[in-house]
Short mmCIF file of C-alpha atoms in Angstrom, two decimals:
data_model
loop_
_atom_site.label_atom_id
_atom_site.label_comp_id
_atom_site.label_asym_id
_atom_site.label_seq_id
_atom_site.Cartn_x
_atom_site.Cartn_y
_atom_site.Cartn_z
CA UNK A 1 175.92 205.31 115.81
CA UNK A 2 177.13 203.09 112.94
CA UNK A 3 180.70 204.36 112.99
CA UNK A 4 182.00 202.27 115.95
CA UNK A 5 180.44 199.16 114.45
CA UNK A 6 182.09 199.88 111.10
CA UNK A 7 185.45 200.46 112.77
CA UNK A 8 185.14 197.21 114.70
CA UNK A 9 184.18 195.36 111.51
CA UNK A 10 187.18 196.81 109.69
CA UNK A 11 189.51 195.78 112.54
CA UNK A 12 188.08 192.27 112.46
CA UNK A 13 188.44 192.10 108.68
CA UNK A 14 192.08 193.16 108.88
CA UNK A 15 192.87 190.81 111.76
CA UNK A 16 190.99 187.85 110.27
CA UNK A 17 191.16 188.05 106.46
CA UNK A 18 189.87 185.06 104.56
CA UNK A 19 192.77 182.78 103.68
CA UNK A 20 192.80 181.98 99.98
CA UNK A 21 194.44 179.01 98.33
CA UNK A 22 197.43 181.08 97.15
CA UNK A 23 198.13 182.44 100.65
CA UNK A 24 197.76 179.01 102.23
CA UNK A 25 200.07 177.46 99.64
CA UNK A 26 202.60 180.23 100.27
CA UNK A 27 202.55 179.43 103.99
CA UNK A 28 203.24 175.76 103.32
CA UNK A 29 206.17 176.59 101.03
CA UNK A 30 207.48 179.27 103.43
CA UNK A 31 207.58 177.07 106.51
CA UNK A 32 208.93 174.08 104.61
CA UNK A 33 211.83 176.23 103.39
CA UNK A 34 212.43 177.90 106.76
CA UNK A 35 212.74 174.50 108.44
CA UNK A 36 216.14 174.05 106.75
CA UNK A 37 217.54 177.19 108.41
CA UNK A 38 219.03 175.46 111.50
CA UNK A 39 220.79 172.92 109.27
CA UNK A 40 222.48 175.64 107.20
CA UNK A 41 223.48 177.60 110.32
CA UNK A 42 225.12 174.55 111.87
CA UNK A 43 227.02 173.82 108.65
CA UNK A 44 228.29 177.40 108.30
CA UNK A 45 231.89 178.14 109.33
CA UNK A 46 231.16 181.69 110.52
CA UNK A 47 229.62 182.93 113.77
CA UNK A 48 225.85 182.59 114.24
CA UNK A 49 225.12 186.33 113.96
CA UNK A 50 227.49 186.56 111.01
CA UNK A 51 225.49 183.78 109.35
CA UNK A 52 222.36 185.89 109.83
CA UNK A 53 224.19 188.88 108.27
CA UNK A 54 225.15 186.87 105.20
CA UNK A 55 221.61 185.52 104.97
CA UNK A 56 220.47 189.12 104.45
CA UNK A 57 223.45 190.35 102.44
CA UNK A 58 223.33 187.53 99.88
CA UNK A 59 219.55 187.63 99.55
CA UNK A 60 219.19 191.41 99.31
CA UNK A 61 220.39 191.83 95.67
CA UNK A 62 217.86 189.22 94.52
CA UNK A 63 215.03 190.70 96.59
CA UNK A 64 215.86 194.26 95.54
CA UNK A 65 216.11 193.31 91.86
CA UNK A 66 212.82 191.42 91.99
CA UNK A 67 211.16 194.38 93.70
CA UNK A 68 212.40 196.75 90.96
CA UNK A 69 211.18 194.42 88.20
CA UNK A 70 207.77 194.16 89.86
CA UNK A 71 207.60 197.95 90.23
CA UNK A 72 208.37 198.45 86.53
CA UNK A 73 205.73 195.93 85.50
CA UNK A 74 203.07 197.72 87.54
CA UNK A 75 204.17 201.26 86.58
CA UNK A 76 201.18 203.10 85.25
CA UNK A 77 198.72 200.70 86.90
CA UNK A 78 199.02 202.07 90.43
CA UNK A 79 199.86 205.71 91.11
CA UNK A 80 203.26 206.26 92.70
CA UNK A 81 202.88 207.77 96.15
CA UNK A 82 205.61 208.64 98.65
CA UNK A 83 205.90 206.30 101.60
CA UNK A 84 204.31 207.80 104.72
CA UNK A 85 206.64 208.44 107.64
CA UNK A 86 204.72 205.87 109.72
CA UNK A 87 205.38 203.13 107.18
CA UNK A 88 209.09 204.04 107.08
CA UNK A 89 209.33 203.73 110.86
CA UNK A 90 207.44 200.44 110.80
CA UNK A 91 209.87 199.03 108.22
CA UNK A 92 212.86 200.20 110.28
CA UNK A 93 211.44 198.67 113.46
CA UNK A 94 210.57 195.45 111.61
CA UNK A 95 214.14 195.22 110.33
CA UNK A 96 215.53 195.70 113.83
CA UNK A 97 213.12 193.12 115.28
CA UNK A 98 214.06 190.61 112.59
CA UNK A 99 217.78 191.25 113.12
CA UNK A 100 217.34 190.63 116.86
CA UNK A 101 215.26 187.53 116.13
CA UNK A 102 217.81 186.01 113.77
CA UNK A 103 220.77 186.91 115.97
CA UNK A 104 219.30 185.32 119.10
CA UNK A 105 217.87 182.31 117.26
CA UNK A 106 221.09 181.53 115.38
CA UNK A 107 223.04 181.80 118.62
CA UNK A 108 220.53 179.52 120.33
CA UNK A 109 220.74 176.93 117.55
CA UNK A 110 224.41 176.33 118.42
CA UNK A 111 223.73 176.05 122.16
CA UNK A 112 220.80 173.64 122.24
CA UNK A 113 219.32 170.76 120.29
CA UNK A 114 217.79 171.36 116.86
CA UNK A 115 214.48 170.10 118.24
CA UNK A 116 214.47 172.66 121.03
CA UNK A 117 215.55 175.45 118.68
CA UNK A 118 212.80 174.66 116.19
CA UNK A 119 210.05 174.37 118.77
CA UNK A 120 210.99 177.30 121.00
CA UNK A 121 211.97 179.55 118.11
CA UNK A 122 208.45 179.20 116.72
CA UNK A 123 206.62 180.23 119.88
CA UNK A 124 205.01 182.88 117.64
CA UNK A 125 202.68 179.99 116.79
CA UNK A 126 200.43 181.12 119.65
CA UNK A 127 201.57 184.73 120.21
CA UNK A 128 200.67 186.04 116.74
CA UNK A 129 197.13 184.56 116.71
CA UNK A 130 196.58 186.02 120.18
CA UNK A 131 197.44 189.46 118.79
CA UNK A 132 194.94 188.89 115.97
CA UNK A 133 192.12 188.12 118.39
CA UNK A 134 193.01 191.12 120.57
CA UNK A 135 192.95 193.48 117.59
CA UNK A 136 189.61 192.12 116.40
CA UNK A 137 188.27 192.14 119.99
CA UNK A 138 186.84 188.67 119.48
CA UNK A 139 187.22 185.24 121.04
CA UNK A 140 188.21 182.20 118.97
CA UNK A 141 185.29 180.30 117.51
CA UNK A 142 184.65 176.74 118.60
CA UNK A 143 186.46 175.35 115.55
CA UNK A 144 189.37 177.77 115.96
CA UNK A 145 189.72 176.78 119.62
CA UNK A 146 189.70 173.12 118.63
CA UNK A 147 192.38 173.81 116.02
CA UNK A 148 194.58 175.49 118.63
CA UNK A 149 194.19 172.54 121.01
CA UNK A 150 194.97 170.04 118.26
CA UNK A 151 198.04 172.02 117.21
CA UNK A 152 199.33 172.29 120.78
CA UNK A 153 198.85 168.57 121.40
CA UNK A 154 200.40 167.69 118.04
CA UNK A 155 203.45 169.87 118.69
CA UNK A 156 203.88 168.28 122.12
CA UNK A 157 203.76 164.78 120.63
CA UNK A 158 205.99 165.64 117.69
CA UNK A 159 208.74 167.17 119.79
CA UNK A 160 208.08 165.42 123.09
CA UNK A 161 210.65 162.66 122.77
CA UNK A 162 213.54 164.91 121.79
CA UNK A 163 212.64 168.03 123.79
CA UNK A 164 214.87 168.50 126.81
CA UNK A 165 215.28 171.01 129.59
CA UNK A 166 218.96 170.45 130.25
CA UNK A 167 220.84 172.96 132.45
CA UNK A 168 223.70 172.80 129.93
CA UNK A 169 221.30 173.93 127.21
CA UNK A 170 219.31 176.44 129.26
CA UNK A 171 221.06 179.44 127.74
CA UNK A 172 220.32 178.25 124.21
CA UNK A 173 216.70 177.47 125.11
CA UNK A 174 216.19 180.97 126.55
CA UNK A 175 217.71 182.55 123.43
CA UNK A 176 215.29 180.59 121.24
CA UNK A 177 212.30 181.62 123.38
CA UNK A 178 213.40 185.25 123.07
CA UNK A 179 213.72 184.76 119.31
CA UNK A 180 210.15 183.45 119.15
CA UNK A 181 208.83 186.58 120.88
CA UNK A 182 210.83 188.83 118.55
CA UNK A 183 209.52 186.86 115.55
CA UNK A 184 205.95 187.57 116.67
CA UNK A 185 206.78 191.29 116.96
CA UNK A 186 208.24 191.18 113.43
CA UNK A 187 205.02 189.59 112.15
CA UNK A 188 202.87 192.24 113.83
CA UNK A 189 204.90 195.10 112.33
CA UNK A 190 205.09 193.57 108.86
CA UNK A 191 201.39 192.72 108.76
CA UNK A 192 200.73 196.46 109.20
CA UNK A 193 203.25 197.31 106.47
CA UNK A 194 201.70 194.76 104.11
CA UNK A 195 198.34 196.51 104.17
CA UNK A 196 199.92 199.34 102.17
CA UNK A 197 202.90 197.75 100.42
CA UNK A 198 203.48 194.82 98.07
CA UNK A 199 205.45 191.84 99.45
CA UNK A 200 208.70 192.19 97.49
CA UNK A 201 209.51 195.81 98.36
CA UNK A 202 208.34 195.22 101.95
CA UNK A 203 210.71 192.27 102.38
CA UNK A 204 213.59 193.97 100.56
CA UNK A 205 213.36 197.13 102.68
CA UNK A 206 212.97 195.28 105.99
CA UNK A 207 215.92 193.04 105.06
CA UNK A 208 218.03 196.10 104.26
CA UNK A 209 217.11 197.62 107.63
CA UNK A 210 218.40 194.52 109.45
CA UNK A 211 221.71 194.32 107.59
CA UNK A 212 223.79 196.90 109.47
CA UNK A 213 222.62 195.90 113.00
CA UNK A 214 223.56 192.27 112.32
CA UNK A 215 227.03 193.20 111.07
CA UNK A 216 227.67 195.51 114.03
CA UNK A 217 226.60 192.82 116.53
CA UNK A 218 228.71 190.14 114.81
CA UNK A 219 231.78 192.40 114.89
CA UNK A 220 231.13 193.37 118.52
CA UNK A 221 230.98 189.68 119.50
CA UNK A 222 234.27 189.00 117.72
CA UNK A 223 232.73 186.42 115.39
CA UNK A 224 234.37 185.17 112.24
CA UNK A 225 232.79 187.11 109.37
CA UNK A 226 234.41 185.90 106.14
CA UNK A 227 233.54 182.24 105.40
CA UNK A 228 235.75 179.59 103.92
CA UNK A 229 232.73 177.67 102.62
CA UNK A 230 229.98 179.76 101.00
CA UNK A 231 227.59 176.88 100.31
CA UNK A 232 225.67 176.89 103.66
CA UNK A 233 225.37 180.68 103.54
CA UNK A 234 224.05 180.61 99.98
CA UNK A 235 221.61 177.95 101.13
CA UNK A 236 220.29 179.96 104.07
CA UNK A 237 220.03 183.09 101.90
CA UNK A 238 218.18 181.47 99.00
CA UNK A 239 216.10 178.88 100.83
CA UNK A 240 215.34 180.65 104.11
CA UNK A 241 215.29 184.33 103.15
CA UNK A 242 214.32 184.52 99.47
CA UNK A 243 211.94 181.57 99.31
CA UNK A 244 210.93 181.16 102.95
CA UNK A 245 210.51 184.77 104.04
CA UNK A 246 209.40 185.81 100.56
CA UNK A 247 206.42 183.46 100.72
CA UNK A 248 205.79 184.34 104.37
CA UNK A 249 205.60 188.09 103.71
CA UNK A 250 203.32 187.42 100.75
CA UNK A 251 200.93 185.56 103.05
CA UNK A 252 200.93 188.34 105.67
CA UNK A 253 197.84 190.46 105.08
CA UNK A 254 196.27 187.71 102.99
CA UNK A 255 195.92 185.09 105.72
CA UNK A 256 194.46 185.23 109.21
CA UNK A 257 196.96 185.41 112.11
CA UNK A 258 195.60 182.10 113.42
CA UNK A 259 196.37 180.36 110.13
CA UNK A 260 199.83 181.94 109.96
CA UNK A 261 200.58 180.99 113.55
CA UNK A 262 199.51 177.38 113.18
CA UNK A 263 201.30 177.08 109.85
CA UNK A 264 204.56 177.77 111.72
CA UNK A 265 204.18 174.26 113.13
CA UNK A 266 204.97 172.96 109.65
CA UNK A 267 208.59 173.79 110.49
CA UNK A 268 209.03 171.17 113.25
CA UNK A 269 207.18 168.70 111.02
CA UNK A 270 209.67 169.25 108.20
CA UNK A 271 212.58 169.39 110.66
CA UNK A 272 211.60 165.92 111.86
CA UNK A 273 211.66 164.67 108.27
CA UNK A 274 215.05 166.34 107.69
CA UNK A 275 216.40 164.59 110.79
CA UNK A 276 215.10 161.29 109.44
CA UNK A 277 216.72 161.74 106.01
CA UNK A 278 219.91 163.61 107.01
CA UNK A 279 220.75 162.01 110.34
CA UNK A 280 218.89 158.70 110.10
CA UNK A 281 216.56 159.53 113.00
CA UNK A 282 213.61 157.15 112.99
CA UNK A 283 210.01 158.30 113.28
CA UNK A 284 207.95 156.70 116.01
CA UNK A 285 204.20 156.39 116.48
CA UNK A 286 203.90 159.62 118.56
CA UNK A 287 205.70 161.55 115.81
CA UNK A 288 203.25 160.39 113.16
CA UNK A 289 200.24 161.08 115.39
CA UNK A 290 201.61 164.58 116.08
CA UNK A 291 201.99 165.27 112.36
CA UNK A 292 198.41 164.10 111.76
CA UNK A 293 197.06 166.35 114.54
CA UNK A 294 198.87 169.43 113.21
CA UNK A 295 197.62 168.66 109.70
CA UNK A 296 194.07 168.36 111.07
CA UNK A 297 194.42 171.73 112.82
CA UNK A 298 195.52 173.37 109.58
CA UNK A 299 192.58 171.85 107.73
CA UNK A 300 190.18 173.16 110.39
CA UNK A 301 191.42 176.75 110.21
CA UNK A 302 191.63 176.57 106.41
CA UNK A 303 187.94 175.66 106.24
CA UNK A 304 186.96 178.25 108.83
CA UNK A 305 185.01 181.02 107.08
CA UNK A 306 184.52 183.43 109.94
CA UNK A 307 186.84 186.03 108.39
CA UNK A 308 185.90 188.93 106.16
CA UNK A 309 185.32 188.64 102.44
CA UNK A 310 188.36 189.45 100.29
CA UNK A 311 186.78 192.70 99.10
CA UNK A 312 186.46 193.87 102.69
CA UNK A 313 189.96 192.90 103.76
CA UNK A 314 191.80 195.63 101.84
CA UNK A 315 190.51 198.95 100.58
CA UNK A 316 189.91 199.31 96.86
CA UNK A 317 192.92 200.60 94.98
CA UNK A 318 195.35 199.50 97.66
CA UNK A 319 198.86 198.96 96.21
CA UNK A 320 198.95 195.46 97.72
CA UNK A 321 196.06 194.25 95.59
CA UNK A 322 197.61 195.68 92.42
CA UNK A 323 201.27 194.84 92.86
CA UNK A 324 201.31 191.63 94.91
#
C-alpha cells in the first residue's frame, strides 16, 4: 500500500526540487545573458535561422571541450555507463525542439518589436511551471500562487507601454508565441535528461542535435549563411549559448519548474535596461514597479520550502550529483 505514495512523493520531489543558492544564482546569470540575444540577432548580417545555426556552431567546440575536460576530471569517480536509448532519443528530440524554438524566435525578432519578442518568446514562464504541478499532481501553495500573480502583474506593467498588437507585426508575434511553446517543450525534455546526465555533456549533445536542422532550414529559406561581420555571431554564441544556456541547463534538475519559469521574467527586466542604455529609452514609474513585483515574486518562490530535500531529489550515485 506504500508504493503509490512513494511513487507520488518521488514525482513531487523531481518536479519540485529545493532550489539552492547555486541553482538560483545560475538562473539569474542565465536569463541576464539570454536577454542580449535579440540585440545580437538584429546586429547580425545573416538570416535569422542562419544566426541560430552559428550560435550553435561557434559554441559547440567550447561546450564539447568543456564536457570532455569535466569527464576526464571525474573519471574514476563515477562508473562509465552507456547512455540508454531513451536518453539518446530525449537528447535528439530536445535538440530538434531547441532548433525549432531558435529558428521561429529569431525570425520573429526581425518581424516585431524587441519588447514583443522578449515577452512572447518567454511564454514558457507559465507553461513550464504548469507542467511541474501536473507531474507532481499538486496545486500551487498559497505563496506560490501569490508569486505567480505578482509575476504576471509585474510582466504586464513592465512591458505594457511598449507591447503592441499591430497587424503589421502579427506574423512576428505569432512566431514568438510558437517559440515560447517550443522552449517549454525543450525545458521538459532537458529536465528529464538532466536527472541522469551532467549539464555540460547534456548541453553539448543537445546543441549538436540542433545544428544540422538549423542549417538545412536556413539553406531551404535561401538565407545568407556566411557573415561579413562575425562579432554579433560570436556574441550570441558566447553570451547566449555558452553562458546563458550553460547556466540554464545547470539549473534544470536543481531548481523547481516554478522558480525556473518565473526566473525567465528576468529577461524582459534586463531587456528594458539594455533598451535604456543602448537606445536611450527612459524608464517610467510602471516599469520600476513591474521590476519590483517580479523581484518580489522571485523572492517568494526562493523562500518557499515546499519542495523535497536535496537528498530526495536525485538518487544516490546519480552522475548528475558527481559530475555537475
